[in-house]
PDB file of C-alpha atoms in Angstrom:
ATOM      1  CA  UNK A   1       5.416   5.394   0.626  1.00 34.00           C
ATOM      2  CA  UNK A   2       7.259   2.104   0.130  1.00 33.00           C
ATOM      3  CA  UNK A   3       9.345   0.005   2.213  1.00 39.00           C
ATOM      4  CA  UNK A   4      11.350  -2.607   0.350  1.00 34.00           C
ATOM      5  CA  UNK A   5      12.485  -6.318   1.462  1.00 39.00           C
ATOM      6  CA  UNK A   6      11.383  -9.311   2.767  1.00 40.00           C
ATOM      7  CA  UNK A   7       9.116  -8.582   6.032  1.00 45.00           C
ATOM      8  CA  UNK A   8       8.003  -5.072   5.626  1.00 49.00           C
ATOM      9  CA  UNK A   9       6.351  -3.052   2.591  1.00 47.00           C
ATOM     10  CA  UNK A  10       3.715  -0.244   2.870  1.00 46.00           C
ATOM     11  CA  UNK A  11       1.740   2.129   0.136  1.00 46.00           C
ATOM     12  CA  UNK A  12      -0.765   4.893   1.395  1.00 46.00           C
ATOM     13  CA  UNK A  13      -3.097   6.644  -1.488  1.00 46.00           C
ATOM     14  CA  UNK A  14      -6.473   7.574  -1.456  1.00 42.00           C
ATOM     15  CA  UNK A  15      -9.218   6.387  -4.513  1.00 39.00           C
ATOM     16  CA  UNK A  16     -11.470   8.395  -5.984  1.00 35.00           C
ATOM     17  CA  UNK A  17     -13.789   7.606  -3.023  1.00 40.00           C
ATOM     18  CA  UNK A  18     -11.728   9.876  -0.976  1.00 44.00           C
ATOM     19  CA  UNK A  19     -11.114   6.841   1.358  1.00 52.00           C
ATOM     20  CA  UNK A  20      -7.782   6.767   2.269  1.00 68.00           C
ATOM     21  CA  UNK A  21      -6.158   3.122   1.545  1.00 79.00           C
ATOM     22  CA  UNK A  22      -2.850   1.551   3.418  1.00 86.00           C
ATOM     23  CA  UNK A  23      -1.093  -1.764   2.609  1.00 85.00           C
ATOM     24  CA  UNK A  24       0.835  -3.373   5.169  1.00 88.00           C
ATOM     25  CA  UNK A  25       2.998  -6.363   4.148  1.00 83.00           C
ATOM     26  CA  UNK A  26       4.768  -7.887   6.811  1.00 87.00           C
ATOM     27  CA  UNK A  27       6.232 -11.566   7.432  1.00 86.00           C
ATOM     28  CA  UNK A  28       4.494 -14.464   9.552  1.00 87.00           C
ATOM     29  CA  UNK A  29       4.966 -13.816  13.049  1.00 89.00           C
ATOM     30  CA  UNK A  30       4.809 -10.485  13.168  1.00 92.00           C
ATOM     31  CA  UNK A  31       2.418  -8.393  15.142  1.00 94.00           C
ATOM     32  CA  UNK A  32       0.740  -5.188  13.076  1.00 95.00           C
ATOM     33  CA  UNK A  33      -1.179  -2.104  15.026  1.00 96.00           C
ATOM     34  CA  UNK A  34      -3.633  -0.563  12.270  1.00 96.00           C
ATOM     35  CA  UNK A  35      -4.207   3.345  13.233  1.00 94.00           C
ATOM     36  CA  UNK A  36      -7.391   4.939  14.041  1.00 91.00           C
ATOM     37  CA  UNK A  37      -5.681   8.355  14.528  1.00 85.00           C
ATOM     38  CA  UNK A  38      -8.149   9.364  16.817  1.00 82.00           C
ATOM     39  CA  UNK A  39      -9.021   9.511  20.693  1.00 78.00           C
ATOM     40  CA  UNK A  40     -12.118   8.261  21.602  1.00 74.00           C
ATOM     41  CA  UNK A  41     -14.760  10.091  23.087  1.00 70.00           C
ATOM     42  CA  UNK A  42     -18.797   9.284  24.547  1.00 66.00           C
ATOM     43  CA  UNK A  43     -19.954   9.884  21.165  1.00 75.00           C
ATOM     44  CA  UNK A  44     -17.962   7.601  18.897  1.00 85.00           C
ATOM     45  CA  UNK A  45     -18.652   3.925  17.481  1.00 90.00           C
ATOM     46  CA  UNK A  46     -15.586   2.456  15.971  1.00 92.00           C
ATOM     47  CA  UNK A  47     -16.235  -0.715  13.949  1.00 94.00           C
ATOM     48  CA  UNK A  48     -13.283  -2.881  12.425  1.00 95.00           C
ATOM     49  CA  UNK A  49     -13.976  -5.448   9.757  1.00 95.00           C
ATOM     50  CA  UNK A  50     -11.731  -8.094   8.291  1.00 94.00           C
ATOM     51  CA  UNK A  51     -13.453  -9.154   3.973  1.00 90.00           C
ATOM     52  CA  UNK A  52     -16.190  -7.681   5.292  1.00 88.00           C
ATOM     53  CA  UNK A  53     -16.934  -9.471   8.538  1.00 90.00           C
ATOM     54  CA  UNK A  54     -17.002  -7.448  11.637  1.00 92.00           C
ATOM     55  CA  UNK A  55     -14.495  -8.189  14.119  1.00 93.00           C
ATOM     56  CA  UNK A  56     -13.779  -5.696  16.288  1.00 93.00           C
ATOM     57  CA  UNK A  57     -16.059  -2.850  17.820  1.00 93.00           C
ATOM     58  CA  UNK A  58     -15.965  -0.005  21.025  1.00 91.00           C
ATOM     59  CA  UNK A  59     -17.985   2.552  21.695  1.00 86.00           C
ATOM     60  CA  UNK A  60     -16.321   5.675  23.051  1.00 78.00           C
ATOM     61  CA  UNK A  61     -18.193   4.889  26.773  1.00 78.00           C
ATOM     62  CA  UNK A  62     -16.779   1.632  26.910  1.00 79.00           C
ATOM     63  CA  UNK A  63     -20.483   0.306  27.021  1.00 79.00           C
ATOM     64  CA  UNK A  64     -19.803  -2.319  23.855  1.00 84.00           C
ATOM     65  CA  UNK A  65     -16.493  -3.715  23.049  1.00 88.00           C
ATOM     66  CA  UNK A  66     -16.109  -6.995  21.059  1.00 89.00           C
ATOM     67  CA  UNK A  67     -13.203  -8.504  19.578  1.00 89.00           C
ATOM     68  CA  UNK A  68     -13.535 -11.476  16.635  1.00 88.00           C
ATOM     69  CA  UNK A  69     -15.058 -14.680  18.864  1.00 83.00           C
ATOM     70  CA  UNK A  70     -17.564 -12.159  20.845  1.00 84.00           C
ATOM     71  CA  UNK A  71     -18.774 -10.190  17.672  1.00 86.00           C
ATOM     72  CA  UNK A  72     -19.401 -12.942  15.505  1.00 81.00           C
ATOM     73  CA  UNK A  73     -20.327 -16.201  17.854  1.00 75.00           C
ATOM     74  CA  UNK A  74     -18.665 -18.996  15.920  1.00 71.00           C
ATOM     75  CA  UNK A  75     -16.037 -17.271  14.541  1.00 78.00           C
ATOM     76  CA  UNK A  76     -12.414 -18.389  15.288  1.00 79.00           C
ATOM     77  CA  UNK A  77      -9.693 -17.073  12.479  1.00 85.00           C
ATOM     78  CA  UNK A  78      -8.499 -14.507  15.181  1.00 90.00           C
ATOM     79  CA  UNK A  79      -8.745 -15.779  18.552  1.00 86.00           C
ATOM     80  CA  UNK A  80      -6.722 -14.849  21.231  1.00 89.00           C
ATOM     81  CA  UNK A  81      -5.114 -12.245  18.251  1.00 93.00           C
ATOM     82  CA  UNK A  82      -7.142  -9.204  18.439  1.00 94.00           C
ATOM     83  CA  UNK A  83      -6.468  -6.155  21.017  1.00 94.00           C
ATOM     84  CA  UNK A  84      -8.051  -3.079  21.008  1.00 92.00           C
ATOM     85  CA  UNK A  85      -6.747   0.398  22.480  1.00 92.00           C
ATOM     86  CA  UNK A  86      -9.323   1.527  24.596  1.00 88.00           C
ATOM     87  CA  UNK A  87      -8.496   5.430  24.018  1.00 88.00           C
ATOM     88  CA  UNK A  88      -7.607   5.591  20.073  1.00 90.00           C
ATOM     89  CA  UNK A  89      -9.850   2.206  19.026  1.00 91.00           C
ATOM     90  CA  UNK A  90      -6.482   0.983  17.348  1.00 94.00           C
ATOM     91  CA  UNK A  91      -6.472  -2.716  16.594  1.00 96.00           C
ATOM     92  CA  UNK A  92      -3.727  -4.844  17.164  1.00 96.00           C
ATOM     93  CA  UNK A  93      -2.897  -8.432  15.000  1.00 96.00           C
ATOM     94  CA  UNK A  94      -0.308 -10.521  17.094  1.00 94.00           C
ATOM     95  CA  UNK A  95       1.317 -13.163  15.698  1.00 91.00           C
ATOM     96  CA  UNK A  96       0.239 -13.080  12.063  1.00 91.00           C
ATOM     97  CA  UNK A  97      -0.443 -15.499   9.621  1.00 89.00           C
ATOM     98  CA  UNK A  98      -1.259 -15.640   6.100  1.00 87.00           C
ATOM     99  CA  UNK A  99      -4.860 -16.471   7.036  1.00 89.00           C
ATOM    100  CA  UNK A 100      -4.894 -12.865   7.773  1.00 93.00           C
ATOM    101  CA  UNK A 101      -4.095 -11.199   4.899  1.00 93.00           C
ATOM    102  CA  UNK A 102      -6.977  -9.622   3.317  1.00 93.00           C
ATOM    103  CA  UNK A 103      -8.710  -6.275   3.730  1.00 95.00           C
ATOM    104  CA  UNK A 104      -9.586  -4.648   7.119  1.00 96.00           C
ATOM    105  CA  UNK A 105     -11.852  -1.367   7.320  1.00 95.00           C
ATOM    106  CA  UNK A 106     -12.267   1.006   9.747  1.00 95.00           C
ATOM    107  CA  UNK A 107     -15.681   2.763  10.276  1.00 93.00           C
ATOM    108  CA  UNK A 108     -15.534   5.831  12.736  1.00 91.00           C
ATOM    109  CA  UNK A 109     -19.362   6.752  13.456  1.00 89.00           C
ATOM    110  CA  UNK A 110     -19.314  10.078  15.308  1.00 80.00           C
ATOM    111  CA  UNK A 111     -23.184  10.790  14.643  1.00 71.00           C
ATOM    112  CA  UNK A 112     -25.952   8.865  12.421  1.00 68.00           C
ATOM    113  CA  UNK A 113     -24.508  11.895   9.373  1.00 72.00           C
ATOM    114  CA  UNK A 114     -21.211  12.143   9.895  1.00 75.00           C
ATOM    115  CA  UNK A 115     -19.075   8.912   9.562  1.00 79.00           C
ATOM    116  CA  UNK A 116     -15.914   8.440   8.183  1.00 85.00           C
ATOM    117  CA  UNK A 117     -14.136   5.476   6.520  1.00 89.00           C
ATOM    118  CA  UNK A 118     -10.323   3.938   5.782  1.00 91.00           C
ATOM    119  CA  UNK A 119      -9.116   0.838   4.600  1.00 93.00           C
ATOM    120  CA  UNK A 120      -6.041  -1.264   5.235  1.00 94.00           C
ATOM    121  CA  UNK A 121      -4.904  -3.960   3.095  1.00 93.00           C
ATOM    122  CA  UNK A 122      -2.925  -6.661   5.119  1.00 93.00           C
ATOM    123  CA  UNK A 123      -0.729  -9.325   3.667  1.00 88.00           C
ATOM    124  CA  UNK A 124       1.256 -12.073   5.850  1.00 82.00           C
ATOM    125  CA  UNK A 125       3.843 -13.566   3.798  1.00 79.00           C
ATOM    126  CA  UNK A 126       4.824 -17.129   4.518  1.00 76.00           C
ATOM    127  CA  UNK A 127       8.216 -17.982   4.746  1.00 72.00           C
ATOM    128  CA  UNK A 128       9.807 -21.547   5.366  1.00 72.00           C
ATOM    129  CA  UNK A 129      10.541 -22.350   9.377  1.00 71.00           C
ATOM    130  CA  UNK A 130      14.088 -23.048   8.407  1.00 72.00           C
ATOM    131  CA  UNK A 131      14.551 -19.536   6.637  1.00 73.00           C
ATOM    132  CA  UNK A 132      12.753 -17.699   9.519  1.00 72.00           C
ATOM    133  CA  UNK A 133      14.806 -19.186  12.399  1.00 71.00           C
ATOM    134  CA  UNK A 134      17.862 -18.132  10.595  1.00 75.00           C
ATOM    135  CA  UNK A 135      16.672 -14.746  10.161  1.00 79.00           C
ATOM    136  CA  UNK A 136      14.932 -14.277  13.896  1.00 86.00           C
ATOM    137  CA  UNK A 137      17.463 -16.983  15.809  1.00 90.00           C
ATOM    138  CA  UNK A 138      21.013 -15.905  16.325  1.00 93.00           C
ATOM    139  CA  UNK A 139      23.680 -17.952  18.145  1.00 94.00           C
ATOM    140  CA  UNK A 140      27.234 -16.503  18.730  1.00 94.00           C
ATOM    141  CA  UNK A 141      29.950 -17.368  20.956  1.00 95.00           C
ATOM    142  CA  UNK A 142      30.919 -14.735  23.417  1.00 95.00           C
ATOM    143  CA  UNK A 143      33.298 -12.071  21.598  1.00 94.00           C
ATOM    144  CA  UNK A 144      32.156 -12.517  18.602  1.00 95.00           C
ATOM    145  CA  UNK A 145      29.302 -10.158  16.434  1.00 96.00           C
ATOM    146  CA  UNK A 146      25.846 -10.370  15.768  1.00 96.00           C
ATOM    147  CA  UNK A 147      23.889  -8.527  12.910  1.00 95.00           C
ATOM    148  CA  UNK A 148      19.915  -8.206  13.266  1.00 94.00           C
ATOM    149  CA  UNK A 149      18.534  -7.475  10.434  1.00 89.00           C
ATOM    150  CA  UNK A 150      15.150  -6.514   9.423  1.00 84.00           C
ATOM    151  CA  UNK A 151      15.663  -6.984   5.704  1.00 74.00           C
ATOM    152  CA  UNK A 152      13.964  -3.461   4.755  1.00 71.00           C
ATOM    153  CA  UNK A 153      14.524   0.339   4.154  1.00 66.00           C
ATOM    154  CA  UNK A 154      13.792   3.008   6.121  1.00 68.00           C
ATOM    155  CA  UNK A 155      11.520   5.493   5.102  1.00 74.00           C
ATOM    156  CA  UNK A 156      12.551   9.056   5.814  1.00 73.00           C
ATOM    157  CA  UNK A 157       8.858   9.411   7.909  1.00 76.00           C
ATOM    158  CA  UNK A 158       9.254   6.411   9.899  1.00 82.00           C
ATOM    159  CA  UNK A 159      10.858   5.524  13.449  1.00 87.00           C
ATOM    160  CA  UNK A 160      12.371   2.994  14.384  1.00 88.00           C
ATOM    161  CA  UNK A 161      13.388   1.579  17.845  1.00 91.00           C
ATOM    162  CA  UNK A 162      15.012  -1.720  18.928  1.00 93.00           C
ATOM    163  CA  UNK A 163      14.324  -2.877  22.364  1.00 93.00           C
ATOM    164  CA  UNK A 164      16.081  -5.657  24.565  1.00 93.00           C
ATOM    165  CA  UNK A 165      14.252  -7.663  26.847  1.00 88.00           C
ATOM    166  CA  UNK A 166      11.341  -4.436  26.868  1.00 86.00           C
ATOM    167  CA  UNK A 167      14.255  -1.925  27.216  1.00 88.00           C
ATOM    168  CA  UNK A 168      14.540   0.503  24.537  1.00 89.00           C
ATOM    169  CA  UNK A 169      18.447   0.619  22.856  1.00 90.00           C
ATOM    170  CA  UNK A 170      18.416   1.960  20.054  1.00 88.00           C
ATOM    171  CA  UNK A 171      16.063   5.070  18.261  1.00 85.00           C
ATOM    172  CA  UNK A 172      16.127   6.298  14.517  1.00 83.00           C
ATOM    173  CA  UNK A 173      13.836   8.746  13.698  1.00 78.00           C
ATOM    174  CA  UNK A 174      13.950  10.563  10.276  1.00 67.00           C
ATOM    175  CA  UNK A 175      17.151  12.885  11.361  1.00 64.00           C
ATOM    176  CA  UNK A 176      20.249  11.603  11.740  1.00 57.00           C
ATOM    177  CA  UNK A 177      21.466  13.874  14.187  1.00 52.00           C
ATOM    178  CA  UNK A 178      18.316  12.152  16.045  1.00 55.00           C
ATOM    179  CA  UNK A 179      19.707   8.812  16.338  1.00 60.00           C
ATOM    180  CA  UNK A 180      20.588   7.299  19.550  1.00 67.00           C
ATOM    181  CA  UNK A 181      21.955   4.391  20.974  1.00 69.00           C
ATOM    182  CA  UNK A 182      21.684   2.435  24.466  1.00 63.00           C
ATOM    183  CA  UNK A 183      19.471   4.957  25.944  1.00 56.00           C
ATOM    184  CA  UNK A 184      18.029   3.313  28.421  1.00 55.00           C
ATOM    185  CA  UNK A 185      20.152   0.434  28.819  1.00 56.00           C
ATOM    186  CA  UNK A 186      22.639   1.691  32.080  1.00 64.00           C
ATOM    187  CA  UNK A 187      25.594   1.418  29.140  1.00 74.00           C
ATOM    188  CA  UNK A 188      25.033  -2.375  29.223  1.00 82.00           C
ATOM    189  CA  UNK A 189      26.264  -1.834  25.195  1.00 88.00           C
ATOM    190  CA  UNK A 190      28.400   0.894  25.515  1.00 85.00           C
ATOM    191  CA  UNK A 191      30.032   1.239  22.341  1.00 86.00           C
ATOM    192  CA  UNK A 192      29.194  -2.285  21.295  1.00 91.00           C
ATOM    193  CA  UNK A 193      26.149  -1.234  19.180  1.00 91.00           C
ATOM    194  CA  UNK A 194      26.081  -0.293  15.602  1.00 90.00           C
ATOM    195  CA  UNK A 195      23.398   0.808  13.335  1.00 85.00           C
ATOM    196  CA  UNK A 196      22.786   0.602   9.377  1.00 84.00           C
ATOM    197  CA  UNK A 197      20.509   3.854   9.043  1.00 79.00           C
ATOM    198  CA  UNK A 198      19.112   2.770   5.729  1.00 78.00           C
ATOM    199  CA  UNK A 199      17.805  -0.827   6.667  1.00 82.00           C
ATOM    200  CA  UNK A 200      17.991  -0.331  10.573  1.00 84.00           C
ATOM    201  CA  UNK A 201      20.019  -3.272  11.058  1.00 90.00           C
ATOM    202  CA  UNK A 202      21.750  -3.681  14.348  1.00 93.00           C
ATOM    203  CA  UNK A 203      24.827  -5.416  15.138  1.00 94.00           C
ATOM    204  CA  UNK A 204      26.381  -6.067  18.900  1.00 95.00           C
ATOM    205  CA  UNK A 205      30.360  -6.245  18.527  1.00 95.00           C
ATOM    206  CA  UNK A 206      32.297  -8.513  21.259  1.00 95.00           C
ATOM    207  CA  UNK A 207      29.497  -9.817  22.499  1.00 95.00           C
ATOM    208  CA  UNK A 208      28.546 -10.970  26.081  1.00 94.00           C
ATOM    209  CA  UNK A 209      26.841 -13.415  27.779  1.00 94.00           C
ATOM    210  CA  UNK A 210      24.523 -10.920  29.215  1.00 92.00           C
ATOM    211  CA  UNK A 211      23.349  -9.785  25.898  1.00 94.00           C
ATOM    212  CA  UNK A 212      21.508 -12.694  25.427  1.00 95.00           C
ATOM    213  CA  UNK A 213      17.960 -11.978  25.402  1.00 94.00           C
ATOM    214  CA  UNK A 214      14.947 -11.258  22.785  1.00 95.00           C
ATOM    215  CA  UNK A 215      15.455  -8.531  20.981  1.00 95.00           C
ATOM    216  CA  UNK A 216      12.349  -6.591  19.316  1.00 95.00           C
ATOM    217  CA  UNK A 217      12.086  -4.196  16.274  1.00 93.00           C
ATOM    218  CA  UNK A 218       9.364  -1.417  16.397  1.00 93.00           C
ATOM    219  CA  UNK A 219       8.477   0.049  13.029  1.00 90.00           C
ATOM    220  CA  UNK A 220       6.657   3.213  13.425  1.00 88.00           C
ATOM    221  CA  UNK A 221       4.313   5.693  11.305  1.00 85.00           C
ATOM    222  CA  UNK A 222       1.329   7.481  10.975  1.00 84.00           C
ATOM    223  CA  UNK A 223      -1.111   5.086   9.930  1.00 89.00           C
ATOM    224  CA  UNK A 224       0.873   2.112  10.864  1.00 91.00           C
ATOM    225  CA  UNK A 225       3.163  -0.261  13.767  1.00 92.00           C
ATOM    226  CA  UNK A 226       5.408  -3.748  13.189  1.00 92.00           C
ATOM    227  CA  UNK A 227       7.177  -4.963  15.568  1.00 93.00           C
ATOM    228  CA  UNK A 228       9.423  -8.275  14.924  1.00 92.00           C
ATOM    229  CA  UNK A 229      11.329 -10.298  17.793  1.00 92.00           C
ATOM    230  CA  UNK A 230      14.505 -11.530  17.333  1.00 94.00           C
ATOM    231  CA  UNK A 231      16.183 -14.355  19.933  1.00 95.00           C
ATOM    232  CA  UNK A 232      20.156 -14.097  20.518  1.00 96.00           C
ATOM    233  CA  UNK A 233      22.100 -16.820  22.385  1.00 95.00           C
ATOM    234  CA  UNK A 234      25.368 -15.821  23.429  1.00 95.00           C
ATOM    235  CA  UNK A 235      27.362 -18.984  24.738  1.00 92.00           C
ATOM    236  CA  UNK A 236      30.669 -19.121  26.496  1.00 84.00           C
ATOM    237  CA  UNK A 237      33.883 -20.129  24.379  1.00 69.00           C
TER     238      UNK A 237
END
């Protein structure tokens, strides 16, 4: 599975091992949710490691739960980064940085014989503060359009979903006929949004003051979230 363009790229196989392998490549800034696909129950360890270092663990009780600075005393690459979903074990990177990229595992103990393993492979590209506010700072004049883009595109499998100021807008999923727009919005954008359903771009037409806001990208699949903020000005004539 591969997502092209600057930001976003993923490939899923699985080695010889039979350990399934992802790799995430996202842009600095971004925040990445790695997958346990599981719910948690009294019986379950999960363990998260980053080269080989633990940094994450729960137990399905709730009993132990560590993130980074708490399970490795001295430790400091992460803090105030890490979250962990209390019900699936999921762990969350906010605000990445190429310091990050490397390899994290998951280890899912369910009994001292029956454990299971996956790996995902992390990268955060750098990309020059003048290029970045470009891409993730827009500043338009009221009336005039505004294009988002992502810079990627779409995989059939994935979903996508723009939000404004924690309000969902917009939602592509992998049918067409699927797609929606200003769904939750009280027509705020009422035929003023516009989609590109390959890259996911979005683009507000005659724009208002009102619109101005942060707008975030959610890039859903299986194994897999990124989301990406953008920040529009909209300024009187």
């Amino acid at each position: 599975m591969f997502l092209f363009g600057l930001g976003f790229s993923v490939y899923s196989s699985s080695g010889v091992s039979g350990v399934d392998r992802v790799s995430v490549s996202v842009m600095e800034g971004d925040s990445v949710t790695l997958h346990t696909g599981v719910q948690t129950n009294l019986q379950e360890v999960i363990k998260w490691y980053f080269n080989d270092t633990r940094i994450a663990q729960i137990s399905g009780d709730l009993s132990n739960i560590c993130t980074d600075v708490q399970c490795n005393e001295g430790t400091e690459r992460f803090r105030d980064r890490l979250k962990l979903d209390h019900q699936t074990g999921s762990l969350t990177i906010t605000n990445i940085r190429n310091t990050h990229s490397g390899e994290y595992k998951l280890k899912i103990f369910r009994s001292i014989r029956n454990s299971s393993e996956n790996t995902f492979s992390v990268t955060g590209h750098g990309v020059p503060a003048s290029e970045r506010d470009e891409m993730k700072r827009k500043s338009v004049k009221e009336g005039e359009s505004v294009t988002l883009d992502p810079g990627v595109i779409k995989n059939p499998n994935d979903v996508m979903t723009w939000h404004f100021n924690d309000t969902r807008i917009v939602e592509i999923t992998g049918e067409p006929r699927k797609i929606c727009t200003d769904v939750h919005s009280d027509g705020r954008f009422r035929d003023r949004l516009k989609l590109d359903h390959q890259t996911g771009s979005l683009t507000i037409t005659n724009t208002r003051a009102t619109d101005s806001g942060v707008y975030e990208l959610d890039i859903s699949s299986s194994s897999f979230n990124v989301k990406r903020s953008f920040s529009v000005s909209v300024t009187g004539e």
